[in-house]
């Protein structure tokens, strides 16, 4: 079909980990505007409740139902989608992920149509994290299909590209400029660097993320602070909180008071937190200075992620840093990120991505004069069988000077807070997805993988093997790592049912024929730097293992320890 924007108003949804925002293009003025989704503003909670009869509720209704029927409550469905989970197990049984997302989209659509006299939109635009794979994006497309949008009326835009289009709408970005998008939301932190093209488009050249860092971390820190204050001021309240004796309403009000205090501290020097349990009541006051001291470690962690992504870009850096997500409002965060580059003036960071998605699509379709390809790729088969499509690697016969061997141990895909015997297993639908889904985005985005099916021994042990290569020669991620030409790096990847076993083996095994140093890279990852006694060169080998993600890497003939540590940081390992 033709350009949907020419046939009526358009509608976008930014389905977030904690909250969802939406935007629309007004029919008369053609301007992009955020949509009011609740009585209190432009956001609704992304939480979903599935009742025993299968009805789906979202937002505040879902939160209200959670206390009475916690088995039907899904607090953060997007987080599970990011982990590759295709279904949700609730009290009523298993529910396909696209139907859960559809509940959120339907609520936003109802609000949008109310702004247009009940007239349906001409198309829908959906945003997604940059690192999502085609099967994950397809869940969004399927959700839109299920509420009445055929594939030709659905567009998808990655979140950093949407933000870049929003901030560049005034013409301040020139072709060739590099900009960083710092998306710090309620549940996750994502950083991407994009390059502006001659055609007005933006291409992502580096990306990284932390799915365990967001505004909810700050909420938890404030809650712990509040409990410490109650130890001296109101022990009865503390006992009620820690003993689980708050009513569902009291628990909700405490969480809401903490969240509002956090937001007030972005504008004011102090904020109050109300705590109530039965006849007991207390008001606590938290200053901005104390709050910033409390969150200093998390802010440092957030800055370090941004630095690791910017190091991939190298010389020249970025011309501007665009901040999105509610947590980017926090003054300590803004100041810290300001040390990395010029921070663009903040509008409403919570609606930037939703508005930018519409700007991106309308500009692209105005430029091409035709609809972009809908969706995110081939539709997954009903049987859930992974595709056996094979690829031909360019230069497969080249001499490989250094071998990058990665053994990635796949887990069962258990969702957060679910028992292993109840959760459905992760299903990956494209070649290499099972491997790439476990890699940090910095590595995942620059390699391609093909499964090897000829290892009978591995097959008997339940191990799957892959061969991966950089997507382009002279890939900067591998620059300077080995003594050979990093353009010919070969990655051998395997999955295993024992994620932690390999790391334990690395930590405890002490071979007599080698000299090795164990380096703790992070709480859940170690690196072995190995110098073989029989080698006459100064080169060292690297073994890296992560007991949380199940990623194991071996790289032969690295230059030295410093280049190894630089690579691990640059790769997000």
CSV table of N, CA and C in Angstrom, one decimal, residues 265-373:
chain,number,residue,atom,x,y,z
A,265,UNK,N,12.9,15.1,43.9
A,265,UNK,CA,14.3,15.5,44.1
A,265,UNK,C,15.0,15.9,42.9
A,266,UNK,N,14.4,15.7,41.7
A,266,UNK,CA,15.0,16.2,40.5
A,266,UNK,C,14.7,17.7,40.3
A,267,UNK,N,13.7,18.2,41.1
A,267,UNK,CA,13.3,19.6,41.0
A,267,UNK,C,13.5,20.4,42.3
A,268,UNK,N,13.6,19.7,43.4
A,268,UNK,CA,13.6,20.3,44.8
A,268,UNK,C,14.8,19.7,45.6
A,269,UNK,N,15.2,20.5,46.6
A,269,UNK,CA,16.3,20.1,47.5
A,269,UNK,C,15.9,19.0,48.5
A,270,UNK,N,14.7,18.8,48.7
A,270,UNK,CA,14.3,17.7,49.6
A,270,UNK,C,12.9,17.2,49.2
A,271,UNK,N,12.6,16.0,49.7
A,271,UNK,CA,11.3,15.4,49.4
A,271,UNK,C,10.8,14.6,50.6
A,272,UNK,N,9.5,14.4,50.7
A,272,UNK,CA,9.0,13.6,51.9
A,272,UNK,C,8.6,12.2,51.4
A,273,UNK,N,8.7,11.3,52.3
A,273,UNK,CA,8.2,9.9,52.1
A,273,UNK,C,7.3,9.5,53.2
A,274,UNK,N,6.0,9.2,52.8
A,274,UNK,CA,5.1,8.8,53.9
A,274,UNK,C,5.0,7.3,54.0
A,275,UNK,N,5.0,6.8,55.2
A,275,UNK,CA,4.9,5.4,55.5
A,275,UNK,C,3.8,5.2,56.5
A,276,UNK,N,2.9,4.3,56.2
A,276,UNK,CA,1.7,4.0,57.1
A,276,UNK,C,1.4,2.5,57.1
A,277,UNK,N,1.1,2.1,58.3
A,277,UNK,CA,0.7,0.7,58.5
A,277,UNK,C,-0.3,0.7,59.7
A,278,UNK,N,-1.6,0.5,59.4
A,278,UNK,CA,-2.6,0.5,60.4
A,278,UNK,C,-2.6,1.8,61.1
A,279,UNK,N,-2.5,1.9,62.4
A,279,UNK,CA,-2.6,3.1,63.1
A,279,UNK,C,-1.3,3.9,63.1
A,280,UNK,N,-0.2,3.3,62.6
A,280,UNK,CA,1.1,3.9,62.7
A,280,UNK,C,1.4,4.6,61.4
A,281,UNK,N,2.0,5.8,61.6
A,281,UNK,CA,2.3,6.7,60.5
A,281,UNK,C,3.6,7.5,60.7
A,282,UNK,N,4.4,7.7,59.7
A,282,UNK,CA,5.6,8.5,59.8
A,282,UNK,C,5.9,9.2,58.5
A,283,UNK,N,6.5,10.4,58.6
A,283,UNK,CA,6.9,11.1,57.4
A,283,UNK,C,8.4,11.3,57.5
A,284,UNK,N,9.1,10.8,56.5
A,284,UNK,CA,10.6,10.9,56.4
A,284,UNK,C,11.0,11.9,55.4
A,285,UNK,N,12.1,12.7,55.7
A,285,UNK,CA,12.5,13.7,54.7
A,285,UNK,C,13.9,13.3,54.2
A,286,UNK,N,14.0,13.3,52.9
A,286,UNK,CA,15.3,12.9,52.2
A,286,UNK,C,15.8,14.1,51.4
A,287,UNK,N,17.0,14.5,51.6
A,287,UNK,CA,17.6,15.6,50.9
A,287,UNK,C,18.2,15.2,49.5
A,288,UNK,N,18.3,16.1,48.6
A,288,UNK,CA,18.9,15.7,47.3
A,288,UNK,C,20.4,15.3,47.5
A,289,UNK,N,21.1,16.0,48.4
A,289,UNK,CA,22.5,15.7,48.6
A,289,UNK,C,22.7,14.3,49.1
A,290,UNK,N,21.8,13.9,50.1
A,290,UNK,CA,21.9,12.5,50.6
A,290,UNK,C,21.5,11.5,49.6
A,291,UNK,N,20.5,11.8,48.8
A,291,UNK,CA,20.0,10.9,47.7
A,291,UNK,C,21.2,10.7,46.7
A,292,UNK,N,21.9,11.7,46.4
A,292,UNK,CA,23.0,11.6,45.4
A,292,UNK,C,24.1,10.7,46.0
A,293,UNK,N,24.3,10.9,47.3
A,293,UNK,CA,25.4,10.0,47.9
A,293,UNK,C,24.9,8.5,47.9
A,294,UNK,N,23.6,8.3,48.1
A,294,UNK,CA,23.1,6.9,48.1
A,294,UNK,C,23.2,6.3,46.8
A,295,UNK,N,23.0,7.0,45.7
A,295,UNK,CA,23.0,6.4,44.4
A,295,UNK,C,24.3,6.6,43.6
A,296,UNK,N,25.4,7.0,44.3
A,296,UNK,CA,26.6,7.3,43.6
A,296,UNK,C,27.2,6.1,42.9
A,297,UNK,N,27.1,4.9,43.5
A,297,UNK,CA,27.7,3.8,42.8
A,297,UNK,C,26.9,3.4,41.6
A,298,UNK,N,25.6,3.5,41.6
A,298,UNK,CA,24.8,3.2,40.4
A,298,UNK,C,25.0,4.2,39.3
A,299,UNK,N,25.2,5.5,39.7
A,299,UNK,CA,25.5,6.5,38.7
A,299,UNK,C,26.8,6.2,38.0
A,300,UNK,N,27.8,5.9,38.8
A,300,UNK,CA,29.1,5.5,38.3
A,300,UNK,C,29.0,4.3,37.3
A,301,UNK,N,28.3,3.3,37.7
A,301,UNK,CA,28.0,2.2,36.8
A,301,UNK,C,27.4,2.6,35.5
A,302,UNK,N,26.5,3.5,35.6
A,302,UNK,CA,25.8,4.0,34.4
A,302,UNK,C,26.8,4.7,33.4
A,303,UNK,N,27.6,5.5,34.0
A,303,UNK,CA,28.6,6.3,33.2
A,303,UNK,C,29.6,5.3,32.6
A,304,UNK,N,30.1,4.3,33.4
A,304,UNK,CA,31.0,3.4,32.8
A,304,UNK,C,30.5,2.6,31.6
A,305,UNK,N,29.2,2.3,31.6
A,305,UNK,CA,28.6,1.7,30.5
A,305,UNK,C,28.7,2.6,29.3
A,306,UNK,N,28.3,3.9,29.5
A,306,UNK,CA,28.4,4.8,28.4
A,306,UNK,C,29.8,4.9,27.8
A,307,UNK,N,30.8,5.0,28.7
A,307,UNK,CA,32.2,5.1,28.3
A,307,UNK,C,32.6,3.9,27.5
A,308,UNK,N,32.2,2.7,27.9
A,308,UNK,CA,32.6,1.5,27.2
A,308,UNK,C,32.0,1.5,25.7
A,309,UNK,N,30.8,2.1,25.6
A,309,UNK,CA,30.2,2.2,24.2
A,309,UNK,C,31.0,3.2,23.4
A,310,UNK,N,31.3,4.3,24.0
A,310,UNK,CA,32.0,5.4,23.3
A,310,UNK,C,33.4,5.0,22.9
A,311,UNK,N,34.0,4.1,23.7
A,311,UNK,CA,35.4,3.7,23.3
A,311,UNK,C,35.3,2.9,22.0
A,312,UNK,N,34.2,2.3,21.6
A,312,UNK,CA,34.1,1.6,20.4
A,312,UNK,C,34.2,2.6,19.2
A,313,UNK,N,33.6,3.7,19.4
A,313,UNK,CA,33.6,4.8,18.3
A,313,UNK,C,35.0,5.3,18.1
A,314,UNK,N,35.8,5.5,19.1
A,314,UNK,CA,37.2,5.9,19.0
A,314,UNK,C,37.3,7.4,18.9
A,315,UNK,N,38.3,7.8,18.1
A,315,UNK,CA,38.7,9.2,18.0
A,315,UNK,C,37.6,10.0,17.4
A,316,UNK,N,37.4,11.2,18.0
A,316,UNK,CA,36.4,12.2,17.5
A,316,UNK,C,35.2,12.2,18.4
A,317,UNK,N,34.9,11.1,19.0
A,317,UNK,CA,33.7,11.1,20.0
A,317,UNK,C,32.4,11.4,19.3
A,318,UNK,N,31.5,12.1,20.1
A,318,UNK,CA,30.2,12.4,19.6
A,318,UNK,C,29.9,13.9,19.7
A,319,UNK,N,29.1,14.4,18.8
A,319,UNK,CA,28.8,15.8,18.9
A,319,UNK,C,27.8,16.2,19.9
A,320,UNK,N,26.9,15.2,20.3
A,320,UNK,CA,25.9,15.5,21.2
A,320,UNK,C,25.5,14.2,21.9
A,321,UNK,N,25.0,14.4,23.1
A,321,UNK,CA,24.4,13.3,23.9
A,321,UNK,C,22.9,13.6,24.1
A,322,UNK,N,22.0,12.7,23.6
A,322,UNK,CA,20.6,12.8,23.7
A,322,UNK,C,20.1,11.9,24.9
A,323,UNK,N,19.5,12.5,25.8
A,323,UNK,CA,19.0,11.7,27.0
A,323,UNK,C,17.5,11.4,27.0
A,324,UNK,N,17.2,10.2,27.2
A,324,UNK,CA,15.8,9.8,27.2
A,324,UNK,C,15.5,8.9,28.4
A,325,UNK,N,14.3,8.7,28.7
A,325,UNK,CA,13.9,7.9,29.9
A,325,UNK,C,13.8,8.7,31.1
A,326,UNK,N,12.9,8.3,32.0
A,326,UNK,CA,12.6,9.1,33.2
A,326,UNK,C,13.8,9.3,34.1
A,327,UNK,N,14.7,8.3,34.2
A,327,UNK,CA,15.8,8.4,35.1
A,327,UNK,C,16.9,9.4,34.7
A,328,UNK,N,16.8,9.8,33.4
A,328,UNK,CA,17.7,10.8,32.9
A,328,UNK,C,17.4,12.2,33.4
A,329,UNK,N,16.3,12.4,34.1
A,329,UNK,CA,16.0,13.7,34.7
A,329,UNK,C,16.8,13.9,36.0
A,330,UNK,N,17.3,12.9,36.6
A,330,UNK,CA,18.0,13.0,37.9
A,330,UNK,C,19.2,13.9,37.7
A,331,UNK,N,19.4,15.0,38.5
A,331,UNK,CA,20.5,15.9,38.2
A,331,UNK,C,21.9,15.2,38.3
A,332,UNK,N,22.1,14.3,39.2
A,332,UNK,CA,23.4,13.6,39.3
A,332,UNK,C,23.7,12.8,38.1
A,333,UNK,N,22.7,12.2,37.4
A,333,UNK,CA,22.9,11.5,36.2
A,333,UNK,C,23.2,12.5,35.1
A,334,UNK,N,22.5,13.6,35.0
A,334,UNK,CA,22.8,14.6,33.9
A,334,UNK,C,24.2,15.1,34.1
A,335,UNK,N,24.6,15.5,35.3
A,335,UNK,CA,26.0,16.0,35.5
A,335,UNK,C,27.0,15.0,35.1
A,336,UNK,N,26.8,13.7,35.5
A,336,UNK,CA,27.8,12.7,35.2
A,336,UNK,C,27.9,12.5,33.7
A,337,UNK,N,26.8,12.4,33.0
A,337,UNK,CA,26.8,12.2,31.5
A,337,UNK,C,27.4,13.4,30.8
A,338,UNK,N,27.2,14.6,31.4
A,338,UNK,CA,27.7,15.8,30.8
A,338,UNK,C,29.2,15.8,30.6
A,339,UNK,N,29.9,14.9,31.4
A,339,UNK,CA,31.4,14.8,31.3
A,339,UNK,C,31.8,14.1,30.0
A,340,UNK,N,30.8,13.4,29.3
A,340,UNK,CA,31.1,12.6,28.1
A,340,UNK,C,30.8,13.4,26.8
A,341,UNK,N,30.1,14.5,26.9
A,341,UNK,CA,29.8,15.3,25.7
A,341,UNK,C,28.7,16.3,26.0
A,342,UNK,N,28.4,17.1,25.0
A,342,UNK,CA,27.4,18.1,25.1
A,342,UNK,C,26.0,17.5,25.2
A,343,UNK,N,25.3,17.7,26.3
A,343,UNK,CA,24.0,17.1,26.5
A,343,UNK,C,22.9,18.0,25.9
A,344,UNK,N,22.1,17.4,25.1
A,344,UNK,CA,21.0,18.2,24.5
A,344,UNK,C,20.0,18.6,25.5
A,345,UNK,N,19.4,19.7,25.3
A,345,UNK,CA,18.3,20.2,26.3
A,345,UNK,C,17.2,19.2,26.4
A,346,UNK,N,16.8,18.8,27.6
A,346,UNK,CA,15.8,17.8,27.8
A,346,UNK,C,14.4,18.4,27.6
A,347,UNK,N,13.6,17.7,26.8
A,347,UNK,CA,12.2,18.0,26.8
A,347,UNK,C,11.5,17.0,27.8
A,348,UNK,N,10.5,16.3,27.5
A,348,UNK,CA,10.0,15.3,28.4
A,348,UNK,C,10.7,14.0,28.0
A,349,UNK,N,11.7,13.6,28.7
A,349,UNK,CA,12.5,12.4,28.3
A,349,UNK,C,11.6,11.1,28.2
A,350,UNK,N,10.5,11.1,28.9
A,350,UNK,CA,9.7,9.9,28.9
A,350,UNK,C,8.9,9.7,27.6
A,351,UNK,N,8.7,10.7,26.8
A,351,UNK,CA,7.9,10.6,25.6
A,351,UNK,C,8.8,10.8,24.3
A,352,UNK,N,10.1,11.0,24.5
A,352,UNK,CA,11.0,11.3,23.4
A,352,UNK,C,10.9,10.2,22.4
A,353,UNK,N,11.1,9.0,22.8
A,353,UNK,CA,11.1,7.8,21.9
A,353,UNK,C,9.8,7.6,21.1
A,354,UNK,N,8.7,7.8,21.8
A,354,UNK,CA,7.4,7.6,21.1
A,354,UNK,C,7.2,8.7,20.1
A,355,UNK,N,7.6,9.9,20.4
A,355,UNK,CA,7.4,11.0,19.4
A,355,UNK,C,8.4,10.8,18.2
A,356,UNK,N,9.7,10.5,18.6
A,356,UNK,CA,10.7,10.3,17.6
A,356,UNK,C,10.4,9.2,16.6
A,357,UNK,N,9.7,8.1,17.1
A,357,UNK,CA,9.4,7.0,16.2
A,357,UNK,C,8.5,7.5,15.0
A,358,UNK,N,7.5,8.4,15.3
A,358,UNK,CA,6.7,8.9,14.3
A,358,UNK,C,7.4,9.8,13.3
A,359,UNK,N,8.3,10.6,13.9
A,359,UNK,CA,9.2,11.5,13.1
A,359,UNK,C,10.0,10.7,12.1
A,360,UNK,N,10.6,9.6,12.6
A,360,UNK,CA,11.5,8.7,11.8
A,360,UNK,C,10.7,8.2,10.6
A,361,UNK,N,9.5,7.6,10.9
A,361,UNK,CA,8.7,6.9,9.9
A,361,UNK,C,8.2,7.9,8.9
A,362,UNK,N,7.7,9.1,9.3
A,362,UNK,CA,7.1,10.0,8.4
A,362,UNK,C,8.2,10.6,7.5
A,363,UNK,N,9.4,10.9,8.0
A,363,UNK,CA,10.5,11.4,7.2
A,363,UNK,C,11.0,10.4,6.2
A,364,UNK,N,11.1,9.2,6.6
A,364,UNK,CA,11.6,8.1,5.7
A,364,UNK,C,10.6,7.9,4.6
A,365,UNK,N,9.3,7.9,4.9
A,365,UNK,CA,8.4,7.6,3.9
A,365,UNK,C,8.1,8.8,3.0
A,366,UNK,N,8.3,10.0,3.5
A,366,UNK,CA,8.3,11.2,2.6
A,366,UNK,C,9.5,11.1,1.6
A,367,UNK,N,10.6,10.6,2.1
A,367,UNK,CA,11.8,10.6,1.3
A,367,UNK,C,11.7,9.5,0.2
A,368,UNK,N,11.1,8.4,0.5
A,368,UNK,CA,11.1,7.3,-0.4
A,368,UNK,C,9.8,7.3,-1.3
A,369,UNK,N,8.8,7.9,-0.7
A,369,UNK,CA,7.5,8.0,-1.5
A,369,UNK,C,6.8,6.7,-1.5
A,370,UNK,N,7.2,5.7,-0.6
A,370,UNK,CA,6.6,4.4,-0.6
A,370,UNK,C,6.7,3.9,0.8
A,371,UNK,N,5.9,2.9,1.1
A,371,UNK,CA,5.9,2.4,2.5
A,371,UNK,C,7.2,1.5,2.7
A,372,UNK,N,7.7,1.6,3.9
A,372,UNK,CA,8.9,0.8,4.2
A,372,UNK,C,8.5,-0.6,4.4
A,373,UNK,N,9.4,-1.5,4.4
A,373,UNK,CA,9.1,-2.9,4.6
A,373,UNK,C,8.5,-3.1,6.0
